[in-house]
Amino acid sequence: MKIILLGAPGVGKGTQGELLCQKFNIPKISTGDMLRTAIKDKTDLGLKVQSIMASGQLVSDEIIMALVKERISMPDAANGYLFDGFPRTLVQADSMRESQIFCDYIVQIDVADAEIVARLTGRFVHPNSGRVYHTIYNPPKVLGKDDVTGEQLIQREDDQKSTVLERLKVYNNQTMPLIDYYLTWSKSSDINKPKYIKVSGSGSVKDVYTDIINKLT
């Protein structure tokens, strides 16, 4: 089973990706995973990436594609793989297609932007213990206070509204076009076309997972 998982930050891709990988016995592969694996294994590409990152430069699409080919050739990917957060752009999607790296399914997890903002900006933490609260899903007994110590909770920078809105803006500008790209391809006569499925990510983890599995099998 070869899957590309699409969805904005906060839709639950990480959780669903882990469940799908367990179900089909496949590795989850992200850009970060590929970079870390290559560097850890000290492959030729890994050493090149390490040098580029050490100098503060961005890793090019060409190198990313080479890493993809290297990663999916590893033994644990013999049964397939799940891409999470890759491809991020139309250039990367085209490069995959030109390299004949095809997937069986594109799985889009869809959640309205307003719900994503509510999910991510409602999260607060107790800095000393790491306990996590949410104003909607797991509220503290006293607003803004840790249940155990009574100390002030904080909001991480990644969860602040301005940061969340910026992340959604980047996603909508860069990655949303992939949805049209894969949807159009899935309706074509190309024998290598993927099947495209879309599920709502607004339900419980179990409900979303069940919906995906029902549409995959």
Coordinates of C-alpha atoms in Angstrom, one line a residue:
M1 CA 0.0 0.0 0.0
K2 CA 1.4 3.3 -1.1
I3 CA -0.3 6.4 0.3
I4 CA 0.2 10.2 0.2
L5 CA -1.5 11.9 3.1
L6 CA -2.7 15.5 2.5
G7 CA -4.1 18.0 5.0
A8 CA -3.4 21.3 6.7
P9 CA -1.6 21.5 10.1
G10 CA -3.9 20.4 12.9
V11 CA -6.2 18.0 10.9
G12 CA -4.7 14.9 12.6
K13 CA -2.4 13.7 9.8
G14 CA 0.2 12.5 12.3
T15 CA -2.2 10.4 14.3
Q16 CA -3.9 8.9 11.3
G17 CA -0.6 8.3 9.6
E18 CA 0.7 6.2 12.5
L19 CA -2.5 4.1 12.6
L20 CA -2.4 3.5 8.8
C21 CA 1.3 2.5 9.0
Q22 CA 0.5 0.0 11.7
K23 CA -2.4 -1.4 9.8
F24 CA -0.5 -1.9 6.5
N25 CA 3.0 -2.5 8.0
I26 CA 4.6 0.3 6.1
P27 CA 6.9 3.2 7.2
K28 CA 5.8 6.8 7.5
I29 CA 8.1 9.0 5.5
S30 CA 8.3 12.7 5.8
T31 CA 10.9 15.2 4.6
G32 CA 12.3 15.4 8.1
D33 CA 12.4 11.6 8.4
M34 CA 14.3 11.3 5.1
L35 CA 16.8 13.9 6.1
R36 CA 17.4 12.4 9.6
T37 CA 17.7 8.9 8.2
A38 CA 20.2 9.8 5.5
I39 CA 22.3 11.8 7.9
K40 CA 22.2 9.0 10.6
D41 CA 23.1 6.3 8.1
K42 CA 26.0 8.5 6.7
T43 CA 25.0 7.8 3.1
D44 CA 26.6 9.9 0.4
L45 CA 23.4 12.0 0.1
G46 CA 23.2 12.2 3.9
L47 CA 26.7 13.6 4.2
K48 CA 25.9 16.1 1.4
V49 CA 22.6 17.1 3.2
Q50 CA 24.5 17.5 6.5
S51 CA 27.0 19.8 4.9
I52 CA 24.2 21.9 3.3
M53 CA 22.2 22.2 6.5
A54 CA 25.3 23.0 8.5
S55 CA 26.0 26.0 6.2
G56 CA 22.4 27.2 6.8
Q57 CA 21.2 26.6 3.2
L58 CA 18.0 25.0 2.1
V59 CA 18.0 21.4 0.7
S60 CA 17.1 21.6 -3.0
D61 CA 14.1 19.7 -4.6
E62 CA 16.7 17.6 -6.6
I63 CA 18.3 16.4 -3.4
I64 CA 15.0 15.8 -1.7
M65 CA 13.9 13.6 -4.7
A66 CA 17.2 11.7 -4.5
L67 CA 16.5 11.1 -0.8
V68 CA 13.0 9.9 -1.6
K69 CA 14.4 7.3 -4.1
E70 CA 17.0 6.2 -1.6
R71 CA 14.4 5.9 1.2
I72 CA 11.8 3.9 -0.6
S73 CA 14.4 1.4 -1.8
M74 CA 15.1 0.4 1.9
P75 CA 13.8 -3.0 3.1
D76 CA 11.1 -1.6 5.4
A77 CA 9.4 0.0 2.4
A78 CA 9.1 -3.3 0.5
N79 CA 5.3 -3.4 1.3
G80 CA 4.8 0.2 0.5
Y81 CA 5.0 3.5 2.4
L82 CA 3.1 6.5 3.5
F83 CA 4.2 10.1 2.7
D84 CA 3.2 12.7 5.3
G85 CA 4.1 16.3 4.4
F86 CA 5.6 15.3 1.0
P87 CA 5.2 16.3 -1.7
R88 CA 4.7 19.9 -0.5
T89 CA 4.7 21.6 -3.8
L90 CA 3.7 21.0 -7.4
V91 CA 7.3 20.9 -8.4
Q92 CA 7.9 18.0 -6.1
A93 CA 4.7 16.3 -7.2
D94 CA 5.8 16.6 -10.9
S95 CA 9.3 15.3 -10.0
M96 CA 7.7 12.2 -8.3
R97 CA 5.7 11.5 -11.4
E98 CA 8.6 12.0 -13.8
S99 CA 10.6 9.6 -11.6
Q100 CA 7.8 7.1 -11.8
I101 CA 7.2 7.1 -8.1
F102 CA 3.5 6.3 -8.0
C103 CA 1.1 5.9 -5.1
D104 CA -2.1 3.8 -4.8
Y105 CA -4.1 6.4 -2.9
I106 CA -4.2 10.1 -2.1
V107 CA -5.9 10.5 1.3
Q108 CA -7.1 14.1 2.0
I109 CA -8.1 14.8 5.6
D110 CA -10.3 17.9 5.5
V111 CA -11.1 20.2 8.4
A112 CA -12.4 23.8 8.1
D113 CA -9.8 26.5 8.8
A114 CA -11.9 27.9 11.6
E115 CA -11.9 24.5 13.4
I116 CA -8.2 24.1 12.9
V117 CA -7.6 27.6 14.5
A118 CA -9.8 26.6 17.4
R119 CA -8.0 23.2 17.8
L120 CA -4.5 24.7 17.8
T121 CA -5.0 28.0 19.5
G122 CA -6.9 26.4 22.4
R123 CA -3.8 24.5 23.6
F124 CA -2.0 25.6 26.8
V125 CA 0.8 23.9 28.8
H126 CA 2.2 23.8 32.2
P127 CA 5.9 24.6 31.5
N128 CA 7.5 22.7 34.4
S129 CA 5.6 19.4 34.0
G130 CA 4.6 19.5 30.3
R131 CA 0.9 18.8 31.1
V132 CA -1.2 19.9 28.2
Y133 CA -4.7 21.4 28.4
H134 CA -7.2 22.6 25.8
T135 CA -9.8 25.2 26.4
I136 CA -12.4 23.0 24.6
Y137 CA -11.3 19.4 24.7
N138 CA -9.4 19.2 28.0
P139 CA -10.0 22.4 30.0
P140 CA -8.2 23.0 33.4
K141 CA -10.4 23.2 36.5
V142 CA -9.5 26.9 36.8
L143 CA -9.0 28.9 33.7
G144 CA -5.4 29.5 32.9
K145 CA -4.1 27.5 35.9
D146 CA -2.5 24.0 36.2
D147 CA -4.8 21.5 38.0
V148 CA -2.0 20.1 40.2
T149 CA 0.1 23.1 41.2
G150 CA -2.2 26.0 40.4
E151 CA 0.6 27.7 38.5
Q152 CA 0.0 29.8 35.4
L153 CA -0.3 27.9 32.1
I154 CA 1.4 29.3 29.0
Q155 CA 0.7 29.1 25.3
R156 CA 3.6 28.0 23.0
E157 CA 4.5 30.2 20.2
D158 CA 3.5 27.6 17.6
D159 CA 0.0 27.6 19.1
Q160 CA -0.5 31.4 19.1
K161 CA -3.2 32.6 16.6
S162 CA -0.8 34.7 14.5
T163 CA 1.5 31.7 14.0
V164 CA -1.4 29.3 13.3
L165 CA -2.8 31.7 10.7
E166 CA 0.6 32.0 9.0
R167 CA 1.0 28.2 8.9
L168 CA -2.4 27.9 7.2
K169 CA -1.6 30.7 4.8
V170 CA 1.6 28.9 3.7
Y171 CA -0.3 25.6 3.4
N172 CA -3.1 27.2 1.3
N173 CA -0.6 28.9 -1.0
Q174 CA 1.8 26.0 -1.5
T175 CA 0.1 22.8 -0.8
M176 CA -3.6 23.3 -1.6
P177 CA -2.8 23.2 -5.3
L178 CA -1.7 19.6 -4.9
I179 CA -5.3 18.7 -4.1
D180 CA -6.4 19.9 -7.6
Y181 CA -3.4 18.3 -9.1
Y182 CA -4.1 14.8 -7.7
L183 CA -7.8 15.1 -8.1
T184 CA -7.4 15.9 -11.8
W185 CA -4.9 13.1 -12.2
S186 CA -7.2 10.6 -10.5
K187 CA -9.9 11.3 -13.0
S188 CA -7.6 10.9 -16.0
S189 CA -7.1 7.8 -18.2
D190 CA -3.5 7.4 -17.0
I191 CA -2.9 3.8 -15.9
N192 CA -0.6 5.0 -13.1
K193 CA -3.2 7.4 -11.7
P194 CA -3.9 7.2 -7.9
K195 CA -7.3 6.8 -6.4
Y196 CA -8.3 9.9 -4.5
I197 CA -10.3 9.8 -1.3
K198 CA -11.4 12.6 1.0
V199 CA -12.5 12.3 4.6
S200 CA -13.7 14.7 7.2
G201 CA -11.2 15.1 10.0
S202 CA -13.8 16.6 12.3
G203 CA -14.9 13.4 14.1
S204 CA -13.1 11.3 16.7
V205 CA -9.8 9.7 15.9
K206 CA -11.6 6.3 15.7
D207 CA -14.3 7.6 13.4
V208 CA -11.8 9.3 11.0
Y209 CA -9.7 6.2 10.9
T210 CA -12.7 3.9 10.2
D211 CA -13.8 6.2 7.4
I212 CA -10.3 6.1 5.8
I213 CA -10.1 2.3 6.1
N214 CA -13.6 1.8 4.6
K215 CA -12.6 3.9 1.6
L216 CA -9.2 2.3 1.2
T217 CA -10.4 -1.3 1.2

